[in-house]
Short mmCIF file of C-alpha atoms in Angstrom, two decimals:
data_model
loop_
_atom_site.label_atom_id
_atom_site.label_comp_id
_atom_site.label_asym_id
_atom_site.label_seq_id
_atom_site.Cartn_x
_atom_site.Cartn_y
_atom_site.Cartn_z
CA MET A 317 0.00 0.00 0.00
CA GLU A 318 1.16 3.50 -0.86
CA ARG A 319 2.38 5.53 2.13
CA ILE A 320 3.94 8.89 2.93
CA PRO A 321 7.22 8.24 4.79
CA ILE A 322 7.57 9.62 8.33
CA LEU A 323 11.14 10.34 9.44
CA LYS A 324 12.21 10.42 13.08
CA MET A 325 14.57 13.27 13.82
CA GLY A 326 15.47 13.39 17.49
CA ASP A 327 12.35 14.34 19.39
CA PHE A 328 10.48 15.31 16.25
CA LEU A 329 8.82 13.60 13.34
CA LEU A 330 9.34 14.95 9.85
CA VAL A 331 6.92 14.46 6.98
CA THR A 332 7.61 15.79 3.50
CA ILE A 333 4.66 15.55 1.17
CA GLN A 334 6.00 15.20 -2.35
CA VAL A 335 3.08 13.77 -4.26
CA ASP A 336 -0.47 14.82 -5.01
CA MET A 337 -2.30 12.75 -2.42
CA HIS A 338 -5.60 11.02 -2.96
CA ASP A 339 -7.96 11.15 0.00
CA ARG A 340 -7.22 7.69 1.36
CA LEU A 341 -3.49 8.42 1.41
CA VAL A 342 -4.22 11.53 3.46
CA MET A 343 -6.20 9.49 5.98
CA THR A 344 -3.43 6.88 6.16
CA LEU A 345 -0.86 9.60 6.87
CA GLN A 346 -3.00 10.92 9.70
CA ASP A 347 -3.29 7.49 11.30
CA ASP A 348 0.41 6.64 10.76
CA LEU A 349 1.47 9.92 12.34
CA MET A 350 -0.59 9.43 15.48
CA GLU A 351 0.76 5.89 15.82
CA LYS A 352 4.32 7.15 15.42
CA ILE A 353 3.92 10.06 17.88
CA SER A 354 2.84 7.52 20.42
CA THR A 355 5.54 4.90 19.77
CA CYS A 356 8.40 7.42 19.42
CA ASN A 357 7.27 9.70 22.26
CA SER A 358 7.64 12.60 19.86
CA ALA A 359 7.41 16.15 21.11
CA GLY A 360 6.72 17.68 17.75
CA VAL A 361 5.64 17.04 14.17
CA LEU A 362 6.86 18.98 11.17
CA ILE A 363 4.92 18.69 7.94
CA ASP A 364 6.58 20.21 4.90
CA ILE A 365 4.11 21.00 2.12
CA SER A 366 6.42 23.05 -0.12
CA ALA A 367 5.88 20.59 -2.98
CA LEU A 368 2.07 20.73 -2.70
CA GLU A 369 0.45 22.70 -5.49
CA ILE A 370 -2.91 22.88 -3.84
CA VAL A 371 -4.45 22.41 -0.42
CA ASP A 372 -8.18 21.87 -0.71
CA SER A 373 -10.66 21.66 2.15
CA PHE A 374 -10.00 17.94 2.63
CA ILE A 375 -6.23 18.28 2.98
CA GLY A 376 -6.76 21.45 5.02
CA ARG A 377 -9.01 19.54 7.38
CA MET A 378 -6.40 16.77 7.61
CA ILE A 379 -3.73 19.29 8.58
CA ALA A 380 -5.99 20.86 11.21
CA ASN A 381 -6.92 17.39 12.50
CA ILE A 382 -3.29 16.31 12.77
CA ALA A 383 -2.49 19.47 14.74
CA ALA A 384 -5.44 18.91 17.08
CA MET A 385 -4.78 15.19 17.57
CA SER A 386 -1.06 15.81 18.16
CA ARG A 387 -1.94 18.37 20.80
CA VAL A 388 -3.99 15.76 22.60
CA LEU A 389 -0.98 13.43 22.41
CA ASP A 390 1.22 16.21 23.84
CA ALA A 391 3.03 16.96 20.59
CA LYS A 392 3.19 20.23 18.65
CA THR A 393 2.66 20.50 14.89
CA VAL A 394 4.29 22.96 12.54
CA VAL A 395 3.43 23.16 8.84
CA THR A 396 6.21 24.53 6.68
CA GLY A 397 6.81 25.74 3.15
CA MET A 398 3.29 26.62 2.05
CA GLN A 399 3.35 28.21 -1.41
CA PRO A 400 2.01 31.80 -1.51
CA ALA A 401 -0.64 30.86 -4.09
CA VAL A 402 -1.75 28.01 -1.84
CA ALA A 403 -2.06 30.35 1.14
CA ILE A 404 -4.13 32.85 -0.88
CA THR A 405 -6.41 30.10 -2.17
CA LEU A 406 -6.80 28.44 1.20
CA VAL A 407 -7.96 31.59 2.95
CA GLU A 408 -10.31 32.49 0.11
CA LEU A 409 -11.67 28.98 0.26
CA GLY A 410 -12.61 29.76 3.85
CA LEU A 411 -9.93 27.87 5.77
CA SER A 412 -7.56 29.81 7.96
CA LEU A 413 -6.00 26.79 9.71
CA ASP A 414 -6.62 28.23 13.16
CA GLY A 415 -4.49 26.53 15.75
CA VAL A 416 -1.94 25.29 13.22
CA MET A 417 1.54 26.77 13.56
CA THR A 418 3.38 27.54 10.35
CA ALA A 419 6.92 28.41 9.36
CA LEU A 420 8.40 29.54 6.06
CA ASN A 421 10.75 26.59 5.66
CA VAL A 422 11.89 23.38 7.35
CA GLU A 423 14.82 25.00 9.09
CA ARG A 424 12.68 27.67 10.70
CA GLY A 425 10.05 25.05 11.47
CA VAL A 426 12.53 22.95 13.42
CA LYS A 427 13.71 26.01 15.35
CA LEU A 428 10.11 26.92 16.17
CA LEU A 429 9.39 23.38 17.36
CA GLU A 430 12.50 23.42 19.56
CA LYS A 431 11.52 26.73 21.05
CA ILE A 432 7.97 25.81 21.93
CA THR A 433 8.69 22.30 23.14
CA ARG A 434 11.57 23.54 25.30
CA SER A 435 9.67 26.42 26.85
CA GLU A 436 6.78 24.12 27.67
CA SER A 437 8.74 21.44 29.47
CA GLN A 438 12.10 22.16 31.01
CA TYR A 439 13.16 18.57 31.32
CA LEU A 440 12.77 17.95 27.62
CA ASP A 441 16.17 17.52 26.05
CA GLY A 442 16.17 19.25 22.67
CA THR A 443 19.87 18.85 21.91
CA SER A 444 19.50 16.14 19.31
CA ALA A 445 17.36 18.38 17.14
CA GLN A 446 19.63 21.34 17.81
CA GLU A 447 22.58 19.33 16.56
CA LEU A 448 20.72 18.63 13.36
CA VAL A 449 20.09 22.34 12.81
CA ASP A 450 23.77 23.08 13.46
CA ASP A 451 24.68 20.30 11.10
CA ASN A 452 22.53 21.83 8.36
CA ASP A 453 24.05 25.25 8.97
CA HIS A 454 27.51 23.82 8.41
CA LYS A 455 26.54 22.15 5.17
CA SER A 456 24.87 25.16 3.61
CA MET B 476 -19.05 36.22 -28.29
CA ILE B 477 -17.64 33.25 -26.46
CA THR B 478 -16.11 30.50 -28.55
CA ILE B 479 -15.03 27.10 -27.30
CA THR B 480 -11.51 26.37 -28.49
CA ARG B 481 -11.10 22.96 -26.92
CA ALA B 482 -13.31 20.52 -25.04
CA ASP B 483 -12.96 17.24 -23.23
CA THR B 484 -14.76 15.13 -20.63
CA ARG B 485 -13.25 13.20 -17.73
CA PRO B 486 -14.79 10.57 -15.47
CA ILE B 487 -15.05 10.99 -11.69
CA GLN B 488 -15.63 7.46 -10.44
CA ASN B 489 -13.03 6.99 -7.71
CA GLN B 490 -10.55 8.85 -5.50
CA GLY B 491 -7.82 8.44 -8.09
CA ASP B 492 -9.99 10.32 -10.59
CA ILE B 493 -10.05 13.33 -8.23
CA VAL B 494 -6.25 13.42 -8.43
CA LEU B 495 -6.44 13.12 -12.24
CA VAL B 496 -8.97 15.97 -12.35
CA ARG B 497 -6.53 18.20 -10.49
CA LYS B 498 -3.76 17.19 -12.89
CA VAL B 499 -5.69 17.79 -16.11
CA VAL B 500 -7.14 21.11 -14.87
CA ARG B 501 -3.61 22.19 -14.01
CA ASP B 502 -2.41 21.24 -17.51
CA TRP B 503 -5.19 23.22 -19.17
CA ALA B 504 -4.80 26.25 -16.90
CA LEU B 505 -1.09 26.22 -17.65
CA GLU B 506 -1.76 26.06 -21.37
CA LEU B 507 -4.17 29.01 -21.05
CA GLN B 508 -1.34 30.89 -19.34
CA PHE B 509 -3.24 31.47 -16.11
CA SER B 510 -1.24 33.12 -13.34
CA ILE B 511 0.01 30.80 -10.61
CA VAL B 512 -2.67 32.10 -8.20
CA ASP B 513 -5.46 31.61 -10.74
CA GLN B 514 -4.14 28.12 -11.57
CA THR B 515 -4.16 27.23 -7.90
CA LYS B 516 -7.68 28.61 -7.44
CA ILE B 517 -9.25 26.73 -10.36
CA ILE B 518 -7.45 23.48 -9.46
CA THR B 519 -8.63 23.79 -5.86
CA ALA B 520 -12.20 24.57 -6.92
CA ALA B 521 -12.13 21.59 -9.31
CA SER B 522 -10.84 19.35 -6.52
CA GLU B 523 -13.71 20.37 -4.23
CA LEU B 524 -16.38 19.86 -6.89
CA ALA B 525 -14.90 16.56 -8.11
CA ARG B 526 -14.94 15.28 -4.54
CA ASN B 527 -18.55 16.41 -4.13
CA ALA B 528 -19.54 14.60 -7.33
CA PHE B 529 -17.81 11.46 -6.09
CA GLU B 530 -18.81 11.55 -2.40
CA TYR B 531 -22.35 12.92 -2.63
CA GLY B 532 -23.26 12.34 -6.26
CA LYS B 533 -21.93 8.76 -6.31
CA GLY B 534 -19.68 9.59 -9.24
CA GLY B 535 -20.07 11.65 -12.38
CA THR B 536 -18.15 13.52 -15.02
CA MET B 537 -16.24 16.74 -15.53
CA LYS B 538 -16.64 18.53 -18.83
CA MET B 539 -13.78 20.90 -19.66
CA GLU B 540 -14.01 23.79 -22.10
CA ALA B 541 -11.29 26.24 -23.02
CA LEU B 542 -13.01 29.53 -23.86
CA LEU B 543 -12.13 32.56 -25.90
CA ASN B 544 -14.06 35.82 -25.48
CA GLY B 545 -12.41 38.35 -27.75
CA ILE B 546 -8.85 38.20 -26.52
CA ARG B 547 -9.81 36.93 -23.11
CA LYS B 548 -9.15 33.29 -22.34
CA GLY B 549 -11.14 31.28 -19.87
CA LEU B 550 -11.69 27.79 -18.54
CA ARG B 551 -15.14 26.42 -17.91
CA LEU B 552 -15.65 23.23 -15.94
CA THR B 553 -18.96 21.43 -15.61
CA PHE B 554 -19.38 18.77 -12.94
CA GLU B 555 -22.33 16.50 -13.43
CA ASP B 556 -23.63 13.66 -11.33
CA GLN B 557 -26.79 11.56 -11.23
CA GLY B 558 -26.81 11.37 -7.46
CA PRO B 559 -29.56 12.21 -4.96
CA GLY B 560 -29.42 15.93 -5.74
CA ILE B 561 -29.68 18.80 -3.29
CA GLU B 562 -32.93 19.24 -1.36
CA ASN B 563 -32.23 22.63 0.15
CA MET B 564 -30.05 24.74 -2.12
CA GLU B 565 -29.95 27.75 0.21
CA LEU B 566 -28.61 25.58 3.01
CA ALA B 567 -26.12 23.83 0.68
CA LEU B 568 -24.71 27.23 -0.26
CA THR B 569 -24.16 28.21 3.38
CA ASP B 570 -20.61 28.18 4.75
CA GLY B 571 -20.09 25.32 7.16
CA TYR B 572 -23.19 23.34 6.24
CA THR B 573 -22.57 19.68 5.41
CA THR B 574 -24.60 16.52 5.16
CA GLY B 575 -21.40 14.46 5.06
CA GLY B 576 -18.44 14.51 7.38
CA GLY B 577 -16.69 17.44 5.75
CA LEU B 578 -16.20 21.05 6.74
CA GLY B 579 -19.02 22.35 4.57
CA MET B 580 -16.62 24.64 2.75
CA GLY B 581 -16.34 22.81 -0.58
CA LEU B 582 -19.25 24.27 -2.52
CA THR B 583 -19.17 27.77 -1.05
CA GLY B 584 -15.38 27.85 -1.14
CA ALA B 585 -15.30 26.78 -4.79
CA ARG B 586 -17.76 29.58 -5.58
CA ARG B 587 -15.41 32.16 -4.05
CA LEU B 588 -12.45 30.89 -6.08
CA VAL B 589 -13.93 31.40 -9.55
CA ASN B 590 -15.48 34.22 -11.59
CA GLU B 591 -18.73 32.50 -12.52
CA PHE B 592 -20.61 29.85 -10.60
CA ASP B 593 -23.82 28.10 -11.47
CA ILE B 594 -25.53 25.19 -9.78
CA LYS B 595 -28.59 23.23 -10.81
CA SER B 596 -29.98 20.33 -8.90
CA THR B 597 -33.08 18.20 -9.04
CA PRO B 598 -33.69 15.99 -6.02
CA GLY B 599 -33.53 12.36 -7.11
CA GLN B 600 -31.94 13.20 -10.46
CA GLY B 601 -28.59 14.77 -9.81
CA THR B 602 -26.56 17.94 -9.64
CA THR B 603 -24.71 20.04 -12.20
CA VAL B 604 -22.19 22.66 -11.14
CA THR B 605 -20.54 24.94 -13.70
CA ILE B 606 -17.60 27.17 -12.86
CA THR B 607 -15.67 29.56 -15.09
CA LYS B 608 -12.36 31.22 -14.45
CA TRP B 609 -11.28 34.03 -16.78
CA LYS B 610 -7.69 34.96 -17.29
#
């Protein structure tokens, strides 16, 4: 069965949506993510949608659902890389994704996740993700 | 006077067809040299209406027409199903109203994304939604 891969990156889960998803694939991603948050004890989820050409009400609802469900599982969700045309269309469509945090790109998204997860629980060790950010900085 | 420069019809019988609808609408919008925002809007509107035709109308078709009005190009999409139809049109065109499990933004949202919107429905016979986006 077709699946969107979910990568574990320290305390966070990373999902990069690269294909135009049919509705069932979207539902599968939602279920897989919740399962993975639980098994990996993840503090945050980052969903990169920079390759998505459109976000319709179904995908928008999925994103809002993932954010809400993650919250219940004590994880934060950040959506990154939304195309400007997608943002314009989404708001005109009537969806404002209330309660969903966004960042311009993956790097900023990871930093945002680190910030909010660290400020919320002091004992959470965010170094592994920080190392990854540093690592990326060196490469670029 | 509006002339039709190209026409085609696509089936909407399963979830995969909704993806194909998005793809073919994108191809046509690109060919008509729509701006990226207008492309995104018409693809999104098509996605909403294709899903409606599949989910509520139990499948149907999308007719595509590339239009020319003087020098102005446009894309007209007609979604037709033979489903149960819409009993209360006023309610169906209200933001947030749904008889399914959705957000109730599909129909009203699609209307906001295009220049022209027309819906006809006969309970028990089906629904036809026509949208037009002008360049």
